[in-house]
Amino acid sequence: MKLITHTIITGLLAILIPFSTVYAEAAMVIQENQFMVIYAVLALILAIILFIRAKVRFNTKSEIGLGFLSITPHRPQKFFPIDETVQNMVPVVEALADDQTNVYSNLNKITLSMKSNGVYLEDKNYKISILVNRRRSRRSFLNDGDILDMGELTIMFKSPDKRASKFDAKDQPSGHIIPRARRVNGKIIKNTPKLVPVEPREKTYYITKNLTLIGHSEMNDLIPKSKAVSPMHSRIERISGKYKLIDLSSPTGTFVNGRRIDTKILRDGDEISFESVKYTFSMSDKA
């Protein structure tokens, strides 16, 4: 009897021990999988929270208020807010211009005044006046999107009081907003240098800036309609009353009177060409 009982117990143990080992291992695997699932769920919840927070932060990002935004080509954009304490352009230029940017002197004579109907700019310089929307202007009320040129520094006036009817805004790949002004803030001064196109259907371009950029990119001042013109092809600089044409390492080159140039002081009657696009540089009002 004892032998039979011992045999039965031994057989049961031999059967149950493997099953108990498998059950324990399965339980451990299930427990580990549960932890992995919990970790995955927690990571997913954390990712969703971070995504929602970033989206809310982006949507609630404070808009640019009253001030000036630097949009000088090949320079990082900066914004300088203004209030009643800013009475001239000195702090604006100090904040937005770097050491490599040439700007006007006597900036304290370019005054800013806060009025009930906007910001009033007055240029009290005698010889050189600031350019507002590519036109010389001694006095003007600034509207949102107005472009101001002071030598090589180009800035945009920003105001919460937007008047979209004054200009059409066009987004460019660079992220800048280039306004196309419909209004004219001043008359062209007599004997203003200009580029007269050889093609009669094209318009004459008046050189009213100390730095004029030429290329097919929308960031330029003069945009010739030709695929041969590079995005930043060349520039014209005013130096001591003279105008110097500089080629910006363009593949197709810049030509004056049929000769390829790197830099060239322009004279009245010089023919400037960018492949098939040709202009005549003129410093008089004669045809």
Tab-separated table of C-alpha atoms in Angstrom:
chain	number	residue	atom	x	y	z
A	1	MET	CA	0.000	0.000	0.000
A	2	LYS	CA	2.813	2.352	0.920
A	3	LEU	CA	4.542	1.530	-2.330
A	4	ILE	CA	1.429	2.320	-4.375
A	5	THR	CA	0.872	5.621	-2.503
A	6	HIS	CA	4.521	6.638	-3.002
A	7	THR	CA	4.292	5.840	-6.686
A	8	ILE	CA	1.116	7.940	-7.141
A	9	ILE	CA	2.598	10.940	-5.307
A	10	THR	CA	5.827	10.715	-7.304
A	11	GLY	CA	3.851	10.607	-10.571
A	12	LEU	CA	1.725	13.607	-9.648
A	13	LEU	CA	4.788	15.605	-8.688
A	14	ALA	CA	6.439	14.699	-11.968
A	15	ILE	CA	3.383	15.995	-13.829
A	16	LEU	CA	2.683	19.124	-11.752
A	17	ILE	CA	6.243	20.476	-11.408
A	18	PRO	CA	6.713	21.157	-15.169
A	19	PHE	CA	3.276	22.745	-15.394
A	20	SER	CA	4.003	24.964	-12.389
A	21	THR	CA	7.333	26.046	-13.943
A	22	VAL	CA	5.638	26.904	-17.240
A	23	TYR	CA	2.898	28.780	-15.400
A	24	ALA	CA	5.438	30.788	-13.421
A	25	GLU	CA	7.373	31.657	-16.582
A	26	ALA	CA	4.143	32.623	-18.372
A	27	ALA	CA	3.130	34.763	-15.431
A	28	MET	CA	6.515	36.538	-15.531
A	29	VAL	CA	6.197	37.130	-19.291
A	30	ILE	CA	2.675	38.480	-18.878
A	31	GLN	CA	3.850	40.728	-16.050
A	32	GLU	CA	6.762	42.056	-18.153
A	33	ASN	CA	4.413	42.668	-21.094
A	34	GLN	CA	2.059	44.542	-18.808
A	35	PHE	CA	4.900	46.842	-17.731
A	36	MET	CA	5.878	47.401	-21.383
A	37	VAL	CA	2.290	48.258	-22.268
A	38	ILE	CA	2.086	50.643	-19.324
A	39	TYR	CA	5.346	52.327	-20.361
A	40	ALA	CA	4.126	52.645	-23.967
A	41	VAL	CA	0.818	54.162	-22.836
A	42	LEU	CA	2.598	56.624	-20.543
A	43	ALA	CA	5.000	57.620	-23.349
A	44	LEU	CA	2.077	58.140	-25.727
A	45	ILE	CA	0.226	60.289	-23.192
A	46	LEU	CA	3.371	62.355	-22.579
A	47	ALA	CA	3.874	62.863	-26.326
A	48	ILE	CA	0.258	63.991	-26.732
A	49	ILE	CA	0.624	66.455	-23.838
A	50	LEU	CA	3.830	67.916	-25.300
A	51	PHE	CA	2.237	68.210	-28.752
A	52	ILE	CA	-0.838	69.998	-27.381
A	53	ARG	CA	1.333	72.330	-25.315
A	54	ALA	CA	3.523	73.215	-28.299
A	55	LYS	CA	0.488	73.829	-30.500
A	56	VAL	CA	-1.183	76.020	-27.890
A	57	ARG	CA	2.049	77.955	-27.393
A	58	PHE	CA	2.406	78.462	-31.141
A	59	ASN	CA	-1.196	79.584	-31.555
A	60	THR	CA	-1.021	81.943	-28.590
A	61	LYS	CA	2.338	83.405	-29.614
A	62	SER	CA	2.234	87.132	-29.041
A	63	GLU	CA	1.952	89.168	-32.200
A	64	ILE	CA	4.501	91.812	-33.073
A	65	GLY	CA	3.322	95.086	-31.636
A	66	LEU	CA	4.302	98.664	-32.431
A	67	GLY	CA	7.893	98.967	-33.603
A	68	PHE	CA	10.391	98.337	-36.377
A	69	LEU	CA	11.422	95.007	-37.934
A	70	SER	CA	14.778	94.776	-39.723
A	71	ILE	CA	14.463	93.154	-43.169
A	72	THR	CA	17.911	93.965	-44.546
A	73	PRO	CA	18.889	91.233	-47.064
A	74	HIS	CA	21.395	88.673	-45.750
A	75	ARG	CA	20.934	89.895	-42.179
A	76	PRO	CA	18.969	88.212	-39.369
A	77	GLN	CA	15.556	89.685	-38.627
A	78	LYS	CA	15.213	91.643	-35.408
A	79	PHE	CA	12.298	93.535	-33.883
A	80	PHE	CA	12.580	96.713	-31.809
A	81	PRO	CA	9.440	97.895	-29.975
A	82	ILE	CA	8.818	101.613	-29.614
A	83	ASP	CA	6.777	103.754	-27.248
A	84	GLU	CA	6.625	107.377	-26.120
A	85	THR	CA	10.187	107.205	-24.787
A	86	VAL	CA	11.648	106.600	-28.270
A	87	GLN	CA	11.850	110.083	-29.749
A	88	ASN	CA	14.303	109.520	-32.636
A	89	MET	CA	15.887	106.756	-34.722
A	90	VAL	CA	19.102	106.457	-32.677
A	91	PRO	CA	17.976	103.574	-30.392
A	92	VAL	CA	16.214	101.882	-33.309
A	93	VAL	CA	19.348	101.770	-35.456
A	94	GLU	CA	21.562	100.796	-32.513
A	95	ALA	CA	19.314	97.791	-31.879
A	96	LEU	CA	18.751	96.663	-35.479
A	97	ALA	CA	22.029	97.469	-37.295
A	98	ASP	CA	25.331	95.633	-36.901
A	99	ASP	CA	28.904	96.822	-37.330
A	100	GLN	CA	28.965	95.831	-41.021
A	101	THR	CA	25.891	97.898	-41.943
A	102	ASN	CA	26.460	101.464	-43.123
A	103	VAL	CA	23.689	103.805	-42.014
A	104	TYR	CA	22.983	107.522	-42.076
A	105	SER	CA	24.576	109.919	-39.626
A	106	ASN	CA	22.653	112.489	-37.564
A	107	LEU	CA	20.005	109.935	-36.655
A	108	ASN	CA	18.903	112.166	-33.781
A	109	LYS	CA	17.461	114.505	-36.430
A	110	ILE	CA	15.059	111.793	-37.602
A	111	THR	CA	12.383	112.200	-34.946
A	112	LEU	CA	9.422	110.013	-33.997
A	113	SER	CA	6.277	111.353	-32.352
A	114	MET	CA	3.316	109.419	-31.013
A	115	LYS	CA	0.094	110.998	-32.270
A	116	SER	CA	-3.529	110.024	-31.767
A	117	ASN	CA	-3.748	108.844	-35.368
A	118	GLY	CA	-0.388	107.070	-35.556
A	119	VAL	CA	3.376	107.514	-35.480
A	120	TYR	CA	4.683	110.685	-37.112
A	121	LEU	CA	8.177	110.649	-38.623
A	122	GLU	CA	10.047	113.860	-39.438
A	123	ASP	CA	13.495	114.028	-41.037
A	124	LYS	CA	15.264	117.290	-40.169
A	125	ASN	CA	18.469	116.484	-42.068
A	126	TYR	CA	19.323	119.017	-44.730
A	127	LYS	CA	21.260	117.029	-47.353
A	128	ILE	CA	20.085	113.430	-46.975
A	129	SER	CA	16.513	112.378	-46.325
A	130	ILE	CA	15.172	109.011	-45.276
A	131	LEU	CA	13.408	106.851	-47.871
A	132	VAL	CA	9.859	105.775	-47.061
A	133	ASN	CA	8.557	103.130	-49.461
A	134	ARG	CA	11.504	103.838	-51.796
A	135	ARG	CA	10.644	107.565	-51.956
A	136	ARG	CA	12.325	110.476	-50.247
A	137	SER	CA	10.156	111.782	-47.458
A	138	ARG	CA	10.730	114.548	-44.933
A	139	ARG	CA	7.454	114.091	-43.064
A	140	SER	CA	4.989	111.224	-43.044
A	141	PHE	CA	2.604	109.243	-40.884
A	142	LEU	CA	3.794	105.634	-40.793
A	143	ASN	CA	1.398	102.812	-41.644
A	144	ASP	CA	1.796	99.118	-40.960
A	145	GLY	CA	4.139	97.649	-43.593
A	146	ASP	CA	5.921	100.873	-44.561
A	147	ILE	CA	9.537	100.303	-45.671
A	148	LEU	CA	12.259	102.660	-44.423
A	149	ASP	CA	15.742	102.825	-45.965
A	150	MET	CA	18.672	104.449	-44.164
A	151	GLY	CA	21.758	103.608	-46.149
A	152	GLU	CA	22.240	99.836	-46.078
A	153	LEU	CA	19.717	99.331	-43.276
A	154	THR	CA	16.190	98.428	-44.377
A	155	ILE	CA	13.449	98.219	-41.756
A	156	MET	CA	9.686	97.732	-41.780
A	157	PHE	CA	7.274	99.624	-39.579
A	158	LYS	CA	4.884	97.294	-37.737
A	159	SER	CA	1.690	98.408	-36.081
A	160	PRO	CA	-1.291	96.515	-34.605
A	161	ASP	CA	-3.479	99.006	-36.472
A	162	LYS	CA	-3.225	97.310	-39.882
A	163	ARG	CA	-4.552	99.033	-42.970
A	164	ALA	CA	-4.582	96.315	-45.588
A	165	SER	CA	-6.089	98.582	-48.215
A	166	LYS	CA	-2.834	100.503	-48.449
A	167	PHE	CA	-0.770	97.646	-49.827
A	168	ASP	CA	-0.850	94.075	-50.998
A	169	ALA	CA	1.293	91.710	-48.923
A	170	LYS	CA	2.960	88.794	-50.595
A	171	ASP	CA	4.700	85.991	-48.726
A	172	GLN	CA	8.089	85.058	-50.079
A	173	PRO	CA	10.039	81.817	-49.575
A	174	SER	CA	12.485	83.682	-47.355
A	175	GLY	CA	9.680	84.372	-44.872
A	176	HIS	CA	9.781	88.124	-45.398
A	177	ILE	CA	6.646	90.084	-46.233
A	178	ILE	CA	7.237	92.394	-49.168
A	179	PRO	CA	4.557	95.109	-49.450
A	180	ARG	CA	3.681	96.463	-52.868
A	181	ALA	CA	2.852	100.092	-52.109
A	182	ARG	CA	0.029	101.615	-54.137
A	183	ARG	CA	0.596	105.151	-52.896
A	184	VAL	CA	3.425	107.571	-53.641
A	185	ASN	CA	4.820	109.578	-50.749
A	186	GLY	CA	6.849	112.061	-52.782
A	187	LYS	CA	7.897	113.269	-56.198
A	188	ILE	CA	11.001	112.070	-57.978
A	189	ILE	CA	13.691	114.719	-57.628
A	190	LYS	CA	14.968	116.290	-60.832
A	191	ASN	CA	18.041	114.635	-62.381
A	192	THR	CA	17.587	111.509	-60.258
A	193	PRO	CA	19.812	108.730	-61.691
A	194	LYS	CA	17.841	106.049	-63.446
A	195	LEU	CA	18.096	102.879	-65.483
A	196	VAL	CA	16.248	103.286	-68.772
A	197	PRO	CA	15.376	99.914	-70.350
A	198	VAL	CA	16.297	99.354	-73.959
A	199	GLU	CA	13.027	97.457	-74.342
A	200	PRO	CA	10.439	100.279	-74.641
A	201	ARG	CA	7.681	98.236	-73.024
A	202	GLU	CA	9.602	98.048	-69.739
A	203	LYS	CA	9.479	100.789	-67.100
A	204	THR	CA	12.292	103.145	-66.136
A	205	TYR	CA	13.786	102.415	-62.711
A	206	TYR	CA	14.809	105.449	-60.618
A	207	ILE	CA	17.768	104.970	-58.275
A	208	THR	CA	16.610	106.679	-55.071
A	209	LYS	CA	18.533	104.508	-52.600
A	210	ASN	CA	22.153	104.463	-51.549
A	211	LEU	CA	22.111	100.701	-52.091
A	212	THR	CA	20.094	99.190	-54.952
A	213	LEU	CA	19.888	95.389	-55.281
A	214	ILE	CA	19.315	93.743	-58.665
A	215	GLY	CA	18.167	90.144	-59.227
A	216	HIS	CA	15.131	87.991	-59.904
A	217	SER	CA	14.423	87.399	-56.190
A	218	GLU	CA	11.538	89.420	-54.735
A	219	MET	CA	13.901	90.760	-52.068
A	220	ASN	CA	15.614	92.944	-54.681
A	221	ASP	CA	14.734	96.483	-55.728
A	222	LEU	CA	15.069	95.971	-59.486
A	223	ILE	CA	13.792	92.599	-60.737
A	224	PRO	CA	14.663	92.002	-64.422
A	225	LYS	CA	12.412	89.546	-66.231
A	226	SER	CA	15.010	87.043	-67.382
A	227	LYS	CA	15.984	83.525	-66.312
A	228	ALA	CA	19.626	84.453	-66.930
A	229	VAL	CA	19.525	86.870	-63.973
A	230	SER	CA	20.581	85.325	-60.648
A	231	PRO	CA	18.511	85.697	-57.452
A	232	MET	CA	21.093	88.209	-56.172
A	233	HIS	CA	22.856	89.297	-59.357
A	234	SER	CA	24.432	92.694	-58.689
A	235	ARG	CA	24.056	95.931	-56.771
A	236	ILE	CA	24.539	99.652	-57.283
A	237	GLU	CA	26.116	101.664	-54.468
A	238	ARG	CA	26.138	105.417	-54.126
A	239	ILE	CA	29.580	106.563	-52.969
A	240	SER	CA	30.425	110.279	-52.662
A	241	GLY	CA	27.875	111.230	-55.291
A	242	LYS	CA	29.012	108.530	-57.721
A	243	TYR	CA	27.318	105.234	-58.512
A	244	LYS	CA	29.301	102.004	-58.527
A	245	LEU	CA	27.975	98.801	-60.112
A	246	ILE	CA	29.170	95.599	-58.399
A	247	ASP	CA	28.679	92.070	-59.720
A	248	LEU	CA	27.753	89.590	-56.947
A	249	SER	CA	29.622	86.619	-58.454
A	250	SER	CA	26.751	85.909	-60.830
A	251	PRO	CA	27.199	82.914	-63.200
A	252	THR	CA	26.150	84.848	-66.318
A	253	GLY	CA	27.958	88.040	-65.376
A	254	THR	CA	27.272	91.779	-65.421
A	255	PHE	CA	28.302	93.839	-68.454
A	256	VAL	CA	28.932	97.547	-68.986
A	257	ASN	CA	29.247	98.697	-72.590
A	258	GLY	CA	29.707	95.101	-73.707
A	259	ARG	CA	32.503	94.237	-71.262
A	260	ARG	CA	32.127	91.965	-68.261
A	261	ILE	CA	32.924	93.740	-65.014
A	262	ASP	CA	33.379	93.028	-61.326
A	263	THR	CA	33.094	96.651	-60.222
A	264	LYS	CA	32.580	99.736	-62.347
A	265	ILE	CA	31.906	103.421	-61.672
A	266	LEU	CA	28.945	104.285	-63.882
A	267	ARG	CA	28.882	107.271	-66.199
A	268	ASP	CA	25.981	108.954	-67.893
A	269	GLY	CA	25.035	106.934	-70.992
A	270	ASP	CA	26.665	103.627	-69.961
A	271	GLU	CA	24.827	100.536	-71.168
A	272	ILE	CA	24.321	97.918	-68.462
A	273	SER	CA	23.329	94.426	-69.542
A	274	PHE	CA	22.462	91.150	-67.852
A	275	GLU	CA	22.506	88.789	-70.832
A	276	SER	CA	19.485	89.861	-72.922
A	277	VAL	CA	18.264	92.466	-70.397
A	278	LYS	CA	19.742	95.884	-71.117
A	279	TYR	CA	19.494	99.289	-69.463
A	280	THR	CA	21.002	102.705	-70.096
A	281	PHE	CA	22.325	104.504	-67.031
A	282	SER	CA	21.227	108.137	-67.154
A	283	MET	CA	21.834	111.014	-64.748
A	284	SER	CA	19.790	113.614	-66.630
A	285	ASP	CA	16.151	114.108	-67.486
A	286	LYS	CA	16.875	113.965	-71.210
A	287	ALA	CA	15.424	111.054	-73.169
